[in-house]
Coordinates of C-alpha atoms in Angstrom, one line a residue:
X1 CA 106.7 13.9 48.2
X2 CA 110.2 13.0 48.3
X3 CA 112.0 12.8 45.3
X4 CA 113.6 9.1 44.8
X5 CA 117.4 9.0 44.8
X6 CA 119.0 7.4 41.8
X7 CA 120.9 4.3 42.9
X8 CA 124.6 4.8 40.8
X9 CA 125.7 1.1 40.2
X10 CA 129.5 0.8 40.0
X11 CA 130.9 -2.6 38.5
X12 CA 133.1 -4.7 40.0
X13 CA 136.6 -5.3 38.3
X14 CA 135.2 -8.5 36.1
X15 CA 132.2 -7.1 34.9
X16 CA 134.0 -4.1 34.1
X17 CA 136.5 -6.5 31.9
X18 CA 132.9 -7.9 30.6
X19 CA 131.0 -5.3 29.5
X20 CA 134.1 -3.0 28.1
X21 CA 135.4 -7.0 26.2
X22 CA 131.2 -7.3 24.3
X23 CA 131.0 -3.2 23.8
X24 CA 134.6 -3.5 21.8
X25 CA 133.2 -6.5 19.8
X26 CA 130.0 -4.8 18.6
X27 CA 132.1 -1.2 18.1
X28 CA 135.4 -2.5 16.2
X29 CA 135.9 -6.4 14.7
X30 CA 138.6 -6.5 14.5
X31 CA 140.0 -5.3 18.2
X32 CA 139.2 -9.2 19.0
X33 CA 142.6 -11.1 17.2
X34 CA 141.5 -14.1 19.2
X35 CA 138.2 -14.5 18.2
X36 CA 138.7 -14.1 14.4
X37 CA 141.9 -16.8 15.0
X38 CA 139.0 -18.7 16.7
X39 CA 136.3 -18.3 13.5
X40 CA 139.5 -19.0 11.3
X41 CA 140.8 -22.2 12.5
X42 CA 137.3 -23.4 12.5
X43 CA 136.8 -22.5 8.6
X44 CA 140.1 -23.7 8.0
X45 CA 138.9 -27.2 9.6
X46 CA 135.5 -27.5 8.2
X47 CA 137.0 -27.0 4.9
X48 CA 139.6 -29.4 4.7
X49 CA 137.5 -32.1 6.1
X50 CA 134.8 -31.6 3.3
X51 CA 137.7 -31.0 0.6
X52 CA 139.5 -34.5 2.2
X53 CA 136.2 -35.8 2.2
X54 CA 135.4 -35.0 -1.5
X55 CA 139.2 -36.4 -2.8
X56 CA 139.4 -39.3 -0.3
X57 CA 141.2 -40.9 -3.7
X58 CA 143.8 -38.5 -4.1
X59 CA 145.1 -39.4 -0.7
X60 CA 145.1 -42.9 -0.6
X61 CA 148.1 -45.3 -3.0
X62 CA 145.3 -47.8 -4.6
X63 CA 144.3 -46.1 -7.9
X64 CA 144.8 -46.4 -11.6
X65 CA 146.0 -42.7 -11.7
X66 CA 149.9 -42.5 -10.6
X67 CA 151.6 -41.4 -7.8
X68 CA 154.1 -38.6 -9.1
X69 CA 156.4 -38.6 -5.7
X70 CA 158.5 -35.5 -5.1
X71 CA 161.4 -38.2 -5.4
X72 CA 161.5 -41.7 -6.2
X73 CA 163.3 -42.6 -3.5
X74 CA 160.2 -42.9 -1.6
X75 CA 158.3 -46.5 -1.1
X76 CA 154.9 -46.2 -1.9
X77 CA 152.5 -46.4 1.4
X78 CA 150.2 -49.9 0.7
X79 CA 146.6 -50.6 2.2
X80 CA 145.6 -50.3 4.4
X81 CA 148.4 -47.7 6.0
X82 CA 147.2 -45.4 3.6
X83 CA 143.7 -45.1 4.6
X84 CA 144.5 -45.3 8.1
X85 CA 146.6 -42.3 7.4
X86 CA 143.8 -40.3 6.0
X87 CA 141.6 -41.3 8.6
X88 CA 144.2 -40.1 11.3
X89 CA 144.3 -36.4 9.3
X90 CA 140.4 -36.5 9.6
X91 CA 140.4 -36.8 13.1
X92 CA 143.1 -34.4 13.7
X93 CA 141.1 -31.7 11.8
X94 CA 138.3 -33.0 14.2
X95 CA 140.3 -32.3 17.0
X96 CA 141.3 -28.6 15.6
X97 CA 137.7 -27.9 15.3
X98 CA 137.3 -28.9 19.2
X99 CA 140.2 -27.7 21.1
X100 CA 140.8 -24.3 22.2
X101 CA 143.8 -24.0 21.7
X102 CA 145.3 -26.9 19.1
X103 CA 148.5 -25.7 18.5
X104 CA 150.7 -29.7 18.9
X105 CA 146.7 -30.4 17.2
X106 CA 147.9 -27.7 14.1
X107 CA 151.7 -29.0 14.1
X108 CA 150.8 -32.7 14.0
X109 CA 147.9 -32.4 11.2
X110 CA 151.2 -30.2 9.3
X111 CA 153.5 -33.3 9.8
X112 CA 150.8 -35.8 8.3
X113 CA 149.3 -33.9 5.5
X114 CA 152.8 -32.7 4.2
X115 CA 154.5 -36.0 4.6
X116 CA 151.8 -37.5 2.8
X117 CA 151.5 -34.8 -0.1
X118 CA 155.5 -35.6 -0.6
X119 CA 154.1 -38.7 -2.0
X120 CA 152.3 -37.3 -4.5
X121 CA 152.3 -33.8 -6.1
X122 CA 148.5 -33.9 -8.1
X123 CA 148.1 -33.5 -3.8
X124 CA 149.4 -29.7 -4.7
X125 CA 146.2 -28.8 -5.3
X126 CA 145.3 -24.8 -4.7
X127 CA 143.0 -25.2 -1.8
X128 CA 145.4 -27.5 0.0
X129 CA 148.2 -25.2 -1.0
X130 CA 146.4 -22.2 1.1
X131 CA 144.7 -23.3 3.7
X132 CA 148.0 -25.8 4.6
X133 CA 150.2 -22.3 4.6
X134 CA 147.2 -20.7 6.6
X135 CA 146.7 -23.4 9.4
X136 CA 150.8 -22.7 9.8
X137 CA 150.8 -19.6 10.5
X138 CA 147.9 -20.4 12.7
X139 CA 150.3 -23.0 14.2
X140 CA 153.4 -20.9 14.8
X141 CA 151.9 -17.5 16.1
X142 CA 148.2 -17.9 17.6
X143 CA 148.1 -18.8 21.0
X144 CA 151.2 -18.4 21.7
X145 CA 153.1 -15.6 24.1
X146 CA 152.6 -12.5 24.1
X147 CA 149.2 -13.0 22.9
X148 CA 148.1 -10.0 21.0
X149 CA 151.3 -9.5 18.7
X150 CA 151.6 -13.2 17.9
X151 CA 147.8 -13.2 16.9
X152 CA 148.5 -9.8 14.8
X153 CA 151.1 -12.1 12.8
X154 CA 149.2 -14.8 12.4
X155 CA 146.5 -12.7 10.9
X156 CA 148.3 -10.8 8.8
X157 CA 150.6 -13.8 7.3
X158 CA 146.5 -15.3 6.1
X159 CA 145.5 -12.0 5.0
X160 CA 148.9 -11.8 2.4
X161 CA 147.5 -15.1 1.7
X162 CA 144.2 -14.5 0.9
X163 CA 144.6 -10.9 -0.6
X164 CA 147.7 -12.4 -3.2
X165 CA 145.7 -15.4 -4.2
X166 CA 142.9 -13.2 -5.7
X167 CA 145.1 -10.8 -7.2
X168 CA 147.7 -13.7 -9.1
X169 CA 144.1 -15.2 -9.7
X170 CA 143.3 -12.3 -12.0
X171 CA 146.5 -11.6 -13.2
X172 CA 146.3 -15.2 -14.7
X173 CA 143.3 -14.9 -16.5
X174 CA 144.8 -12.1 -18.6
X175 CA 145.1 -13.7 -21.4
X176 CA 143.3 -14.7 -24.7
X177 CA 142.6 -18.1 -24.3
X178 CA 140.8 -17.5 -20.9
X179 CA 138.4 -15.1 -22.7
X180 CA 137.9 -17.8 -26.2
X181 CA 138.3 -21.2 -24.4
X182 CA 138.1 -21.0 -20.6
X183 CA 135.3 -19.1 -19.8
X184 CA 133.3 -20.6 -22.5
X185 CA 133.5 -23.8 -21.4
X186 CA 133.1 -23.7 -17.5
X187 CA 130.2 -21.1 -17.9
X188 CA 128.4 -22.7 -21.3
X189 CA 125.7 -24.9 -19.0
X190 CA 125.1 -21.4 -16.7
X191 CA 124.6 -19.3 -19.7
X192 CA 122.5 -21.2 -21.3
X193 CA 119.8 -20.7 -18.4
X194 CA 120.3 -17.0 -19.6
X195 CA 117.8 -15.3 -22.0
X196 CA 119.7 -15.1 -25.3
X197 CA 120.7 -11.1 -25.1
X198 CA 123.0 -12.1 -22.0
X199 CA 124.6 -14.7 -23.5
X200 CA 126.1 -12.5 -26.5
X201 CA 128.8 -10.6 -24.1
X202 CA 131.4 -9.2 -26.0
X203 CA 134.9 -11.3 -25.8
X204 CA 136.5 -8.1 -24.3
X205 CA 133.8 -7.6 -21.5
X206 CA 135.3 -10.8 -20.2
X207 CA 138.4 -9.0 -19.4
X208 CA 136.2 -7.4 -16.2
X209 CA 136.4 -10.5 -14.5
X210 CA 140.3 -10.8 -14.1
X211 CA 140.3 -7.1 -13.6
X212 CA 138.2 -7.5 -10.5
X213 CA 139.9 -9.9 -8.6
X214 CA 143.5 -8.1 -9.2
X215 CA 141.2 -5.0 -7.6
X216 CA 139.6 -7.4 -5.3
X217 CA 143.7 -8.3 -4.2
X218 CA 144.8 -5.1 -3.7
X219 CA 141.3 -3.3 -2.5
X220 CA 142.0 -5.8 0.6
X221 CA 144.9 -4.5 0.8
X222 CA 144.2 -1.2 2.1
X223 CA 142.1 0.3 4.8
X224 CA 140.3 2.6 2.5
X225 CA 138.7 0.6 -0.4
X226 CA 138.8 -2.9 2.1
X227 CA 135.1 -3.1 2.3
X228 CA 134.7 -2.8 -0.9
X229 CA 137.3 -5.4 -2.2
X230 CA 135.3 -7.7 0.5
X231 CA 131.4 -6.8 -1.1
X232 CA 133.1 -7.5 -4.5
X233 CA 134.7 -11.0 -3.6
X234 CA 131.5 -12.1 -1.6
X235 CA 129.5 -10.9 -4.9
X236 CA 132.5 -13.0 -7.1
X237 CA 132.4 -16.1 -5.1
X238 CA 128.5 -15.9 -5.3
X239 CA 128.2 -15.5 -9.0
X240 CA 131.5 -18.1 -9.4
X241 CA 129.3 -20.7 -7.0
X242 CA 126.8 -20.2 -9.8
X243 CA 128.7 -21.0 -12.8
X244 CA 130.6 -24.4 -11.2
X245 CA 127.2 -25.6 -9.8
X246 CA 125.6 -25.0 -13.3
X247 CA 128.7 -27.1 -14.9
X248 CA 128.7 -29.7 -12.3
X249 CA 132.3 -30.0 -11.9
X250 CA 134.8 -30.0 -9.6
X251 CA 132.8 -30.5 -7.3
X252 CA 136.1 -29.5 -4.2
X253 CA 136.0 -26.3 -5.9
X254 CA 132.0 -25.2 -4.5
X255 CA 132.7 -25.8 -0.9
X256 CA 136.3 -23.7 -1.3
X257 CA 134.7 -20.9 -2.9
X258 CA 132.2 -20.7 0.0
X259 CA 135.5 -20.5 2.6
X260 CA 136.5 -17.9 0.7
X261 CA 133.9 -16.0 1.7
X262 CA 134.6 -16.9 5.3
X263 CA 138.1 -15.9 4.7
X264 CA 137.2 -12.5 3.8
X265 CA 134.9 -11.9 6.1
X266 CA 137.3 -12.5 9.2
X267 CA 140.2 -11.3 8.1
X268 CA 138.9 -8.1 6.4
X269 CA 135.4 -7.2 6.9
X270 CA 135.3 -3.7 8.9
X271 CA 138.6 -3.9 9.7
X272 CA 140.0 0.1 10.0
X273 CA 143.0 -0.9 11.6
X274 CA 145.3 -3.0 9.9
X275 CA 147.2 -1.2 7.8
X276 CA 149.1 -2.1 4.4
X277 CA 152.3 -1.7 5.9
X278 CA 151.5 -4.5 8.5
X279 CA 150.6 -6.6 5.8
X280 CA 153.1 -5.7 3.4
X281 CA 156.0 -5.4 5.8
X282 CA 157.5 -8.9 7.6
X283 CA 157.5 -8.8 11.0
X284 CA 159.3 -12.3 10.9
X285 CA 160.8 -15.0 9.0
X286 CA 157.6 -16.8 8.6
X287 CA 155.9 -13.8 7.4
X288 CA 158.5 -13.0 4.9
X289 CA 158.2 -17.0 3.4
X290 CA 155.1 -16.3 2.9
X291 CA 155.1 -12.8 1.1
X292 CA 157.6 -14.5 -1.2
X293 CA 155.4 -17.8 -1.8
X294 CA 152.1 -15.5 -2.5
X295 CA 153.1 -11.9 -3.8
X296 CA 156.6 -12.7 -5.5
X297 CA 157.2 -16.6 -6.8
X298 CA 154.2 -16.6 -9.1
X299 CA 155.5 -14.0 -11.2
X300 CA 157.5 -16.6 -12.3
X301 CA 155.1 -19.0 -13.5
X302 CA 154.3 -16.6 -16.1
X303 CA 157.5 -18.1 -17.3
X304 CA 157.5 -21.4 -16.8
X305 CA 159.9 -21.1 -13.7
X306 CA 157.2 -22.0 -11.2
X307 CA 154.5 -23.8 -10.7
X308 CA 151.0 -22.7 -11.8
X309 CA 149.0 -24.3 -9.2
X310 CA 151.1 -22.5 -6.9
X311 CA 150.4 -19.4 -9.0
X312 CA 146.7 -19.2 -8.5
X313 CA 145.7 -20.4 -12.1
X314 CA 143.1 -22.6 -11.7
X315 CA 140.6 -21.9 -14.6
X316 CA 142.8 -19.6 -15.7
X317 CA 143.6 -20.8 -19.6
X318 CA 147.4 -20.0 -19.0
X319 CA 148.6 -23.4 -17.8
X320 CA 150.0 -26.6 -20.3
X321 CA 147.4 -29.2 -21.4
X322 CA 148.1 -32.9 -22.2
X323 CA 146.7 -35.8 -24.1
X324 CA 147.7 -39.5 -24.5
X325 CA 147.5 -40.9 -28.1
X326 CA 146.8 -44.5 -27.3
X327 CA 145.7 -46.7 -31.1
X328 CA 143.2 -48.5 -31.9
X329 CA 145.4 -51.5 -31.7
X330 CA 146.7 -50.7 -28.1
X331 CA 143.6 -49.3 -26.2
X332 CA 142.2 -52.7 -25.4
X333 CA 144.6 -53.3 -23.4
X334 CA 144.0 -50.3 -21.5
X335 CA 141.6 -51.2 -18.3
X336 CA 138.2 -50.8 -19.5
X337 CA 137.7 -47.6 -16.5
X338 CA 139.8 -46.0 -18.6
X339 CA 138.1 -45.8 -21.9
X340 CA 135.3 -43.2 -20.8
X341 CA 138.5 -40.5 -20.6
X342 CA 139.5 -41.4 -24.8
X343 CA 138.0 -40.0 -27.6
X344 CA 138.0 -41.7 -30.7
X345 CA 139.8 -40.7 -33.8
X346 CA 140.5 -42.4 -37.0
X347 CA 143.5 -43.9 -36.2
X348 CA 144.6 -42.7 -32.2
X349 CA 142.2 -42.6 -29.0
X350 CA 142.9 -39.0 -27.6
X351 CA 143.1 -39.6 -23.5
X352 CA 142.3 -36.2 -22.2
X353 CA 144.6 -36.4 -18.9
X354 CA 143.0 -33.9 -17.0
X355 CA 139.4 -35.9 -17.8
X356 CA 141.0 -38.7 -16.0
X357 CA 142.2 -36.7 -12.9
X358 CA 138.8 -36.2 -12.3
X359 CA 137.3 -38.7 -13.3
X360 CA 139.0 -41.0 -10.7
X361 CA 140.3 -38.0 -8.1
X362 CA 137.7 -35.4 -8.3
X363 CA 140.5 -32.8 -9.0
X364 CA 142.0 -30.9 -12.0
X365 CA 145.0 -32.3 -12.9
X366 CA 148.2 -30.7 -11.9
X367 CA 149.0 -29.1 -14.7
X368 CA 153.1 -29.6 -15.3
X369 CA 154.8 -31.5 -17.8
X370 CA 156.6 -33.9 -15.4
X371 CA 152.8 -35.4 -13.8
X372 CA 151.9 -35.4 -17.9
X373 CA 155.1 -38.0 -18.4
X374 CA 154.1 -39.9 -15.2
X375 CA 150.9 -40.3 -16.2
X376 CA 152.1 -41.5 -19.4
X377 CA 154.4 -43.6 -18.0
X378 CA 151.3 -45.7 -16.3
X379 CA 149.9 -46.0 -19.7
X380 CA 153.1 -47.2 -21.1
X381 CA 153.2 -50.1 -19.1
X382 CA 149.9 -51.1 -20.1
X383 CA 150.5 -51.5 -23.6
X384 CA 152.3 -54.2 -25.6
X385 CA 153.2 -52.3 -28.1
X386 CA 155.0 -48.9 -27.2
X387 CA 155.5 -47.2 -30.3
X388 CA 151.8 -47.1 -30.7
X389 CA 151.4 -45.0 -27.4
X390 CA 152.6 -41.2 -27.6
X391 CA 152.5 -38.1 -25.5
X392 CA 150.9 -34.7 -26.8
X393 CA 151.4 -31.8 -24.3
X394 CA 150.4 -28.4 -25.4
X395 CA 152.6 -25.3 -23.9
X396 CA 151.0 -22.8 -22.3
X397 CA 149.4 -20.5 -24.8
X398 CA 150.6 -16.9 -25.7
X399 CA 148.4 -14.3 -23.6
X400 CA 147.4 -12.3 -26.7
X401 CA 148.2 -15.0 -29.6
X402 CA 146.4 -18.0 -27.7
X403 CA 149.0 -20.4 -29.7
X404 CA 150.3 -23.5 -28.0
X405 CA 153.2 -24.9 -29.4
X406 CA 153.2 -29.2 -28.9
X407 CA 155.7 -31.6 -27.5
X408 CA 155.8 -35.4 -28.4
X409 CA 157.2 -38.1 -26.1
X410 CA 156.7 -41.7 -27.1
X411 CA 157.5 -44.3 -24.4
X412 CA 161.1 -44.9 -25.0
X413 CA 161.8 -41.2 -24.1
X414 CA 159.5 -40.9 -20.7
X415 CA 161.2 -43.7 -19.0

């Protein structure tokens, strides 16, 4: 018998480029920029369109809640130009989701969202804040020559995002009210489907969960412990998911929690590669914005010199609080939609402001003293008698005292 000669196959060029392109993607994630830029603008898409979808009020100029423009120089956009604005960002975001390469798709979505949220800052809201800052760097590097370096930046402009956002999330939990107030409240309908020995956790315990997303932060970081961070923020988001379900609020907050994930996943998971100096280090001016809008600028909301919303405090207990004191006399005029938001004392209805903002907008409201005297304002104007009309806010509370000190305004002094 004669022994059968192995055939030796030899590729040609392209299948070559095939088989080495699908052997890299199972061996090493993230060797593919432009596939994880691909999965990214995608989330980033999907996301916004639900979180538009969920605060189509917020976006639009006919509601009871007010418009708190970045100036008042600006007209106010009537119906129906604002709704056919919003439906124009909708089907830009469509379009992203499509096209393979949407950069003019990225820059014009950029124009209209920002324009619009110049109109009104409650529009600040964190997930918009991100995933706005995200889809621009998205817009200025990927797909764009040389290919592989832009996509690095592009990548690692997101990942300062991402990995800064959960650790000046924790950081602003730190505090005494967050343990006492906040995580009481959010989490009281979860814990109740508890048996009664998990329910009793020690006030101090609750210090663990600000402590893991400062680790969670700088875990992502590096390549050593970057795994890790990214089991630990799937396993936070999961738990987090939970606890807003269970509390049936904020209903924007579920879907972004689930991004989150996403984020995670493509921009860290398995990555050995990108170090913490790329990260850390601008390449460019962009990249350098955006180290100082996520790692350095909310330091100084710790006091009061920036904006908390922009500071990753969301549920955080560290933020001012408001209430309207409308009496008895005065609250009829008030339009009866408002009344579900006022609690009834003996002499003043207390309108929790922040009730209202989601009430009408499905979103917290944003929590600074100058949308606390515009919403005042509105409320102002319904009454015929000012005097009887005051506002309460309540300072930000000291991390380890929990004290607020409060700050009247009646009408005469918000206008």
């Amino acid at each position: 018998m004669t022994q059968a000669k192995q055939k030796k196959i030899r590729l040609s060029p392209p299948q070559a480029d095939v088989t080495r392109h699908w052997t890299a993607a199972f061996k090493s994630p993230c060797a593919q920029p432009e596939q994880k830029l691909l999965w990214l603008k995608v989330t980033l898409s999907v996301a916004l369109i639900g979180a538009f979808g969920l605060t189509w009020r917020l976006w639009v100029s006919s509601r009871l809640f007010p418009l708190s423009p970045v100036t008042g120089f600006l007209p106010v956009i009537p119906f129906p130009l604002d709704v056919i604005w919003l439906g124009l960002i909708f089907v830009l975001l469509l379009a992203i989701v499509i096209v393979k390469q949407p950069r003019k798709l990225i820059f014009s979505f950029l124009v209209f969202a920002g324009l619009l949220s110049l109109w009104d800052q409650m529009r600040w809201q964190p997930w918009f804040y991100q995933c706005f800052l995200m889809l621009a760097a998205m817009g200025l590097y990927a797909w764009k020559k040389p290919d592989l370096q832009n996509q690095h930046v592009a990548l690692n402009a997101c990942r300062v995002i991402v990995a800064f956002t959960y650790f000046w999330s924790g950081v602003q939990k730190l505090n005494v009210t967050f343990v006492k107030e906040t995580w009481p409240d959010i989490s009281g309908p979860f814990l109740r489907l508890l048996p009664q020995f998990a329910r009793n956790v020690p006030p101090f315990l609750l210090l663990a969960i600000p402590l893991f997303e400062i680790l969670t932060g700088l875990g992502l970081i590096t390549r050593r412990y970057r795994n890790a961070a990214a089991v630990l923020a799937i396993g936070t988001h999961i738990f987090v998911l939970m606890v807003l379900i269970s509390s049936g609020e904020n209903t924007v907050v579920w879907p972004w929690n689930i991004t989150m994930v996403f984020f995670v996943l493509i921009l860290f998971w398995q990555d050995k590669e990108t170090s913490a100096r790329s990260i850390l280090l601008p390449k460019n001016a962009f990249h350098a914005v955006v180290l100082l809008l996520f790692g350095v600028l909310p330091a100084f909301s710790l006091i009061g010199l920036w904006d908390s919303f922009l500071s990753s405090a969301l549920y955080s207990g560290n933020t001012d609080e408001a209430i309207i004191l409308v009496s008895h006399g005065e609250i009829d005029h008030l339009p009866e939609s408002l009344h579900t938001y006022a609690r009834e004392g003996s002499y003043w209805f207390f309108l929790d402001v922040n009730r209202w903002a989601y009430g009408e907008l499905n979103v917290p409201v944003y929590p600074e003293p100058r949308i606390y005297r515009s919403a005042a304002r509105q409320i102002c104007r319904y009454g015929k008698n000012p005097s009887e009309i005051k506002l309460m806010i309540r300072k930000r509370p000291g991390p380890t005292t929990g004290h607020r000190e409060d700050e009247f305004y009646d009408c005469d002094h918000l206008f």
